[in-house]
Structures are given as C-alpha cells and as structure tokens.
CSV table of C-alpha atoms in Angstrom, one decimal:
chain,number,residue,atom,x,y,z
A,1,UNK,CA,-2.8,165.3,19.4
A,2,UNK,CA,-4.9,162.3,20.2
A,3,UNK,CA,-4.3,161.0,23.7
A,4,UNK,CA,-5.3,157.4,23.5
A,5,UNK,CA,-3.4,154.1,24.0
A,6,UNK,CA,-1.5,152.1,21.1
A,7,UNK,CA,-0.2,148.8,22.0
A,8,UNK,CA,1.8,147.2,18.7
A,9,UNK,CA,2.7,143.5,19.2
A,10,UNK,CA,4.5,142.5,16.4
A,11,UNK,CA,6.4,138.9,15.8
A,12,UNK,CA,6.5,135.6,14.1
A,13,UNK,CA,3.3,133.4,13.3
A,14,UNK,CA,2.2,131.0,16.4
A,15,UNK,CA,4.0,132.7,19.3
A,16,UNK,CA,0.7,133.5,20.5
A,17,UNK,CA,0.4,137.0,19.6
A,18,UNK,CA,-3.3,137.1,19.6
A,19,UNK,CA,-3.8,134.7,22.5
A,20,UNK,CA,-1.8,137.7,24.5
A,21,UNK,CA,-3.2,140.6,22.9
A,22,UNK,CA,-6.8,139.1,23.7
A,23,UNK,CA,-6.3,138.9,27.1
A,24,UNK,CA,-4.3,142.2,27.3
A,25,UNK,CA,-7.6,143.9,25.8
A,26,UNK,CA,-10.0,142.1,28.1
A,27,UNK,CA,-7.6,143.1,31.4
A,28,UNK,CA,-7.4,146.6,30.3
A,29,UNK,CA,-10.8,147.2,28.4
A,30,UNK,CA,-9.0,148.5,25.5
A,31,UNK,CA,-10.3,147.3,21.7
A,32,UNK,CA,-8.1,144.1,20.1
A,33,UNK,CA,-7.9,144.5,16.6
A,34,UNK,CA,-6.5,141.4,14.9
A,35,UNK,CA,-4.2,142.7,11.4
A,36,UNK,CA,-3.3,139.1,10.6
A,37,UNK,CA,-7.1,138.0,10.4
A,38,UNK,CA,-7.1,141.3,8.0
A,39,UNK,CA,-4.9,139.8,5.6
A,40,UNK,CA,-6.2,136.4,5.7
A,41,UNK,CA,-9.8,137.3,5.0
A,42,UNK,CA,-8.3,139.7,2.0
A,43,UNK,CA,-6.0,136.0,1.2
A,44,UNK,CA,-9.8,134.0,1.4
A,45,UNK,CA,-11.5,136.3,-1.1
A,46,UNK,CA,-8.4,136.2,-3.8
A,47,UNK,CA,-8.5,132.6,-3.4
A,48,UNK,CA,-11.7,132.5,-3.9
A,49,UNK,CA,-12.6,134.6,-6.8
A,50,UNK,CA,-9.1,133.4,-8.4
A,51,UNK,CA,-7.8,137.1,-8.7
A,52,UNK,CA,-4.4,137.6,-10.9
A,53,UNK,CA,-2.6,138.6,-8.3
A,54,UNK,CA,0.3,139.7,-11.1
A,55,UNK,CA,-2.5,142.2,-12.3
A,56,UNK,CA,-2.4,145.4,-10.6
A,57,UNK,CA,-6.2,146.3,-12.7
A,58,UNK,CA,-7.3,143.0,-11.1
A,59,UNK,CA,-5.6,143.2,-7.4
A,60,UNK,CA,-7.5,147.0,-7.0
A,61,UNK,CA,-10.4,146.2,-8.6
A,62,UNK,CA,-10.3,142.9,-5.9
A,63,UNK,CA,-9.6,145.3,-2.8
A,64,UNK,CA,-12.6,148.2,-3.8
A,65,UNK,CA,-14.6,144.8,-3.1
A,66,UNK,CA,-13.8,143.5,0.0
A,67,UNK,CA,-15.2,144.9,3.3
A,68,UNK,CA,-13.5,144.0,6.3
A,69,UNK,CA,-15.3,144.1,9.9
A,70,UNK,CA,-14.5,142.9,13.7
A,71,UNK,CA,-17.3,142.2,15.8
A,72,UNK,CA,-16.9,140.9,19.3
A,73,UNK,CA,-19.6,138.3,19.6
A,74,UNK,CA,-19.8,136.6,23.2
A,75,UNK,CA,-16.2,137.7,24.0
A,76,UNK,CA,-14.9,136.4,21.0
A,77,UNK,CA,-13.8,138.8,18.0
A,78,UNK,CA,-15.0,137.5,14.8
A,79,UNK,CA,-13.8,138.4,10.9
A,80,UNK,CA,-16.6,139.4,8.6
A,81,UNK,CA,-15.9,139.6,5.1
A,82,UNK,CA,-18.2,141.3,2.8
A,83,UNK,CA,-20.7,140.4,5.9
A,84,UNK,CA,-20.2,136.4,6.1
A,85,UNK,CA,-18.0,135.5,9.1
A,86,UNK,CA,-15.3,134.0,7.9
A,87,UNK,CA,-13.5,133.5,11.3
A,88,UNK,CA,-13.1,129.3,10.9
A,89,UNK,CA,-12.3,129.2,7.3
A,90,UNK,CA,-9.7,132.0,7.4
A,91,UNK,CA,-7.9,129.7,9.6
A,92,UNK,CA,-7.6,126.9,6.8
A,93,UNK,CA,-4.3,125.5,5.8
A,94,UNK,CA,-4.5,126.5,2.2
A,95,UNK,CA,-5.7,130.2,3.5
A,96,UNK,CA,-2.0,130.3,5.8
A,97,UNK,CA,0.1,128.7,2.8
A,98,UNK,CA,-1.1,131.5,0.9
A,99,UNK,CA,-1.3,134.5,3.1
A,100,UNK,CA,2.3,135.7,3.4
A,101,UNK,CA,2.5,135.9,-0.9
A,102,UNK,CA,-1.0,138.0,-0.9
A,103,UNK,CA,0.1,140.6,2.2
A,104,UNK,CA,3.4,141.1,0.7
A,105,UNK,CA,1.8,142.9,-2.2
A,106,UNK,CA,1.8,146.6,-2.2
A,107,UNK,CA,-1.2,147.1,-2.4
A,108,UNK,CA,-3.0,144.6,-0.3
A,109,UNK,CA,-0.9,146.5,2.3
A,110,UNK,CA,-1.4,149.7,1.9
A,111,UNK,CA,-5.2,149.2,1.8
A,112,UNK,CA,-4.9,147.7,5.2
A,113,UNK,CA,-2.5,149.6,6.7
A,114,UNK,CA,-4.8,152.9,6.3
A,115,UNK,CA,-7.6,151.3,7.8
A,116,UNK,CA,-5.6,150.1,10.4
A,117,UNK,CA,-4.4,153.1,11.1
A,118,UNK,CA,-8.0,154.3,11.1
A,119,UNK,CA,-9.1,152.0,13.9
A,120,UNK,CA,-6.3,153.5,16.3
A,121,UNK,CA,-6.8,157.3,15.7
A,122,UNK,CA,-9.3,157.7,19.0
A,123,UNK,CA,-9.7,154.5,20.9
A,124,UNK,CA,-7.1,152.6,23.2
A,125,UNK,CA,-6.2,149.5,20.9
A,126,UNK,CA,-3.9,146.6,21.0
A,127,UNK,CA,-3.2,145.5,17.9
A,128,UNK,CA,-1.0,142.8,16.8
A,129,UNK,CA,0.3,141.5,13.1
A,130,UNK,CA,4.3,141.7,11.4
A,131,UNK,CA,4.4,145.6,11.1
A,132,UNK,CA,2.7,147.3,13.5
A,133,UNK,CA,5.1,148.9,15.7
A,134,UNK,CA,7.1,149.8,12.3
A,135,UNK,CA,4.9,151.1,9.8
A,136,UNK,CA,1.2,151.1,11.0
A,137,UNK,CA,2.1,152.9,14.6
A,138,UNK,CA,5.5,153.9,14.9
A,139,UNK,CA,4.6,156.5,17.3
A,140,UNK,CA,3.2,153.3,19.3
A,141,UNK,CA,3.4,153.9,23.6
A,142,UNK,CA,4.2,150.2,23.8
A,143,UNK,CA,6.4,148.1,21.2
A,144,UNK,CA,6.3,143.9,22.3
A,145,UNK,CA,8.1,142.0,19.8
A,146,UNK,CA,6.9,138.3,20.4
A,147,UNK,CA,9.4,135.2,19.5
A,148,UNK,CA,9.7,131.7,20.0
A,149,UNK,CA,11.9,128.7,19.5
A,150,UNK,CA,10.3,127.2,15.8
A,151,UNK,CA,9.8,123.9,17.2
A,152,UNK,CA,7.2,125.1,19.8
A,153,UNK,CA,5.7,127.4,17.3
A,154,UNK,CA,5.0,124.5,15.2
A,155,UNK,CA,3.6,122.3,17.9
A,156,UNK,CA,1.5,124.4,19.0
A,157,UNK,CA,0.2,125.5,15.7
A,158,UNK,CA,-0.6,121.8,15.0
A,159,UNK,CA,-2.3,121.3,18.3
A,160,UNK,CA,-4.9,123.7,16.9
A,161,UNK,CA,-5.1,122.6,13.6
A,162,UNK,CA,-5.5,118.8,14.1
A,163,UNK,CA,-8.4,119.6,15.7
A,164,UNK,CA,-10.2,119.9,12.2
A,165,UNK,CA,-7.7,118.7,10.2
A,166,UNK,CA,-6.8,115.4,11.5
A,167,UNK,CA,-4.8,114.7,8.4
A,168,UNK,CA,-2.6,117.5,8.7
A,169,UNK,CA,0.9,116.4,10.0
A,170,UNK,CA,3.9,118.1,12.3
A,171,UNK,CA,5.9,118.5,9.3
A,172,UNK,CA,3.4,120.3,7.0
A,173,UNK,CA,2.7,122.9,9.6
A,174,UNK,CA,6.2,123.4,10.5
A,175,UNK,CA,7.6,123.7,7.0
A,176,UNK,CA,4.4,126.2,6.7
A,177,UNK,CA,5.4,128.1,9.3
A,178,UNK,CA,9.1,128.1,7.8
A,179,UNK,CA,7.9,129.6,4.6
A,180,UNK,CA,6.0,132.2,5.9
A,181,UNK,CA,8.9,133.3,8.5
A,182,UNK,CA,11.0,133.7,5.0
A,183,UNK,CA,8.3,135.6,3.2
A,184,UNK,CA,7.4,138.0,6.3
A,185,UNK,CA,10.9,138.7,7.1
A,186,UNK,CA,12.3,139.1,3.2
A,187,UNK,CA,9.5,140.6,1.4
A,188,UNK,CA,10.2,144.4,0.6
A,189,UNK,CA,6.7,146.2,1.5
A,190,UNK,CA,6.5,146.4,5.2
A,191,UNK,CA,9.0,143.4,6.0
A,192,UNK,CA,9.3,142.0,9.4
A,193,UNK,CA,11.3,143.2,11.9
A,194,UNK,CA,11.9,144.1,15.6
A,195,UNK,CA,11.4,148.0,16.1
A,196,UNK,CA,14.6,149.4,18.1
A,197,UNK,CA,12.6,150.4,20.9
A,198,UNK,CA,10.4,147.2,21.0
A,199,UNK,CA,10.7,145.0,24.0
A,200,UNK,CA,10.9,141.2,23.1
A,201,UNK,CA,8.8,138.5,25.0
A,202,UNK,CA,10.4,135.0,24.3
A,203,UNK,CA,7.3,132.9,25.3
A,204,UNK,CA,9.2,129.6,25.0
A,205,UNK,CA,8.9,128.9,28.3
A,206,UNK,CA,6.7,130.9,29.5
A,207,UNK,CA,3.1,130.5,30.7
A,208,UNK,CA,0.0,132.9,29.0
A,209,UNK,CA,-0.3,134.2,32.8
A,210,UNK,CA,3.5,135.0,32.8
A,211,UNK,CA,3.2,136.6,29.4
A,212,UNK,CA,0.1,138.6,30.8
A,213,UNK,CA,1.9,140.0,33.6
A,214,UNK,CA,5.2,140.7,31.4
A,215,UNK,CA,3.0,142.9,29.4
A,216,UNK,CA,1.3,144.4,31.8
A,217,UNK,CA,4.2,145.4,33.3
A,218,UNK,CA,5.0,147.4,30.0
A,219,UNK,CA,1.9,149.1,29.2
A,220,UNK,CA,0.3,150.1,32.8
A,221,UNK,CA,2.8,153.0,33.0
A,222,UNK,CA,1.3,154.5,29.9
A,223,UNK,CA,-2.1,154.5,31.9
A,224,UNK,CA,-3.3,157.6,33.5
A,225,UNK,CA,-5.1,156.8,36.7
C-alpha cells in the first residue's frame, strides 16, 4: 500500500485550478501534474495531423504516437509533445474550442488516465483536470472541487488570452467556455462531476492567497510530520 500524498482538484475550466494547484505544489514540495495540458497537447497533435477522430484504427494508431512529458523548467512546468514544447500553442483558441470533443473519446481517455494514474503511484502529486478525484484517484486523501460564477471565469480567461490574441472578444471566450462546461459535464466517458466527499472552493471572491490557505487547510492534516 503506497503511502504517498494524492491531491485531486477537479472543476470547471478558468476557475483557476492550475493557478492553485501550482502554488499548493511549490508550498508543499509535492509534484503538480497538469491533466488538462494532457489532453490539449493529445487535442494539438489530432488537429494537426488531421486525425478521423470517427476512426477508432485512426484515433489508436494517433495515440501509440504521441509522447507526453512535464518538465519543470525555471519553476515553470512545461508540455512536451513528441519532445517540442508545446506549452504556448496548446493554449490557442482553436486548441480549447476543440479539446472537450477530443477528451471525451474513450480512448483518448483511457490512454491518459493510465498514465496519470502512473505519475501518482509513489510520489506526493497534486493533480488537477474534470475527473480526477472520480476516476483517475478515487482513493484520493484530498478531493477540492473548484467553481466559479461564469461571468468571472470568462473574464478572466480573456484577460489571458488578449494578451496574444488581441482580436479575441468577451463573448467568444465566454460562449467557449459555455460549450466546453456542456461537453465536460454531458459527455458519457469520465463526465464531470463533484465527488461526494470533495470539498468545493467557490473562488468568486476569493483572493489566490485565500484559496491557498483554504487548501492548505484541507491537505496539511494528511501530512505526517
């Protein structure tokens, strides 16, 4: 029986699950492994090599060639698919309109929810992404469910995006972030949802230090001095 720590942060897209789970790593020393960069970067290469994704020969043959890494690169943790970092482009708007469709096939999922699962056999992780604390680690010491009022999510997703897409506009990235809360929430592999013994941070209103302490609050318990 392994003895190490799994923190599962689960919740919608922009409530600043990875801004938490970042920080919660570097208080605690424990390894952040970002599942929604997984997907994306699995999202980039079938965009990119125009994969059928109606074509389970084609959708296999797809995953057998993508390798996924996470390297931590002067504090930062970077996505490298098949060794190119792909960090800024997975980011993309036409990457996030397309991500949800791609993760909800079987497949893709499985595929990442065994290496996943993997990553968090001996080390203390904090991992975050729609189904962690309900299929990846159910067993999971710590359960955060993260939500937000829809409005904020979308302005602060646009804060970061207009950044590099200047063009982009409020209701773009809010009727994104619509779509992908219907396709995360309905879609039958893995859908998601709030584990009954997950606690829920509504981050609204609350500041990242608030958030931090919230946490912390939750996992230092699980710590063994």
């Amino acid at each position: 029986m392994s003895n190490n720590i799994v923190v599962a942060i689960d919740g919608f897209s922009s409530c600043g699950k990875s801004t938490i789970a970042k920080a919660l790593a570097k208080k605690l020393d424990f390894v952040y492994i970002d599942t929604g960069a997984m997907y994306r970067a699995v999202t980039l290469y079938f965009l990119r090599n125009e994969v059928d994704v109606t074509n389970e020969t084609a959708v296999e043959t797809a995953l057998n060639n993508i390798h996924i890494t996470l390297k931590t690169q002067d504090g930062q943790v970077n996505i490298f698919l098949n060794d190119e970092d792909v960090s800024e482009e997975i980011r993309q708007m036409h990457v996030a309109s397309n991500v949800s469709k791609i993760a909800a096939i079987p497949a893709v999922r499985h595929a990442m929810v065994k290496q996943q699962q993997l990553m968090g056999k001996s080390i203390n992780i904090i991992m975050d992404g729609r189904d962690i604390g309900t299929t990846v680690f159910p067993d999971a010491q710590v359960k955060l469910f993260m939500t937000a009022d829809p409005k904020i999510r979308a302005e602060r997703r646009y804060k970061e995006l207009v950044v590099k897409q200047p063009d982009i506009t409020m209701e773009e990235v809010f009727d994104n972030l619509a779509l992908r809360d219907h396709d995360d929430t309905t879609r039958k592999e893995s859908p998601l949802v709030q584990a009954e013994d997950a606690i829920v941070l509504d981050n609204s209103y609350l500041t990242p230090d608030e958030q931090l302490t919230f946490a912390l609050d939750k996992i230092t318990p699980f710590i063994k001095a």
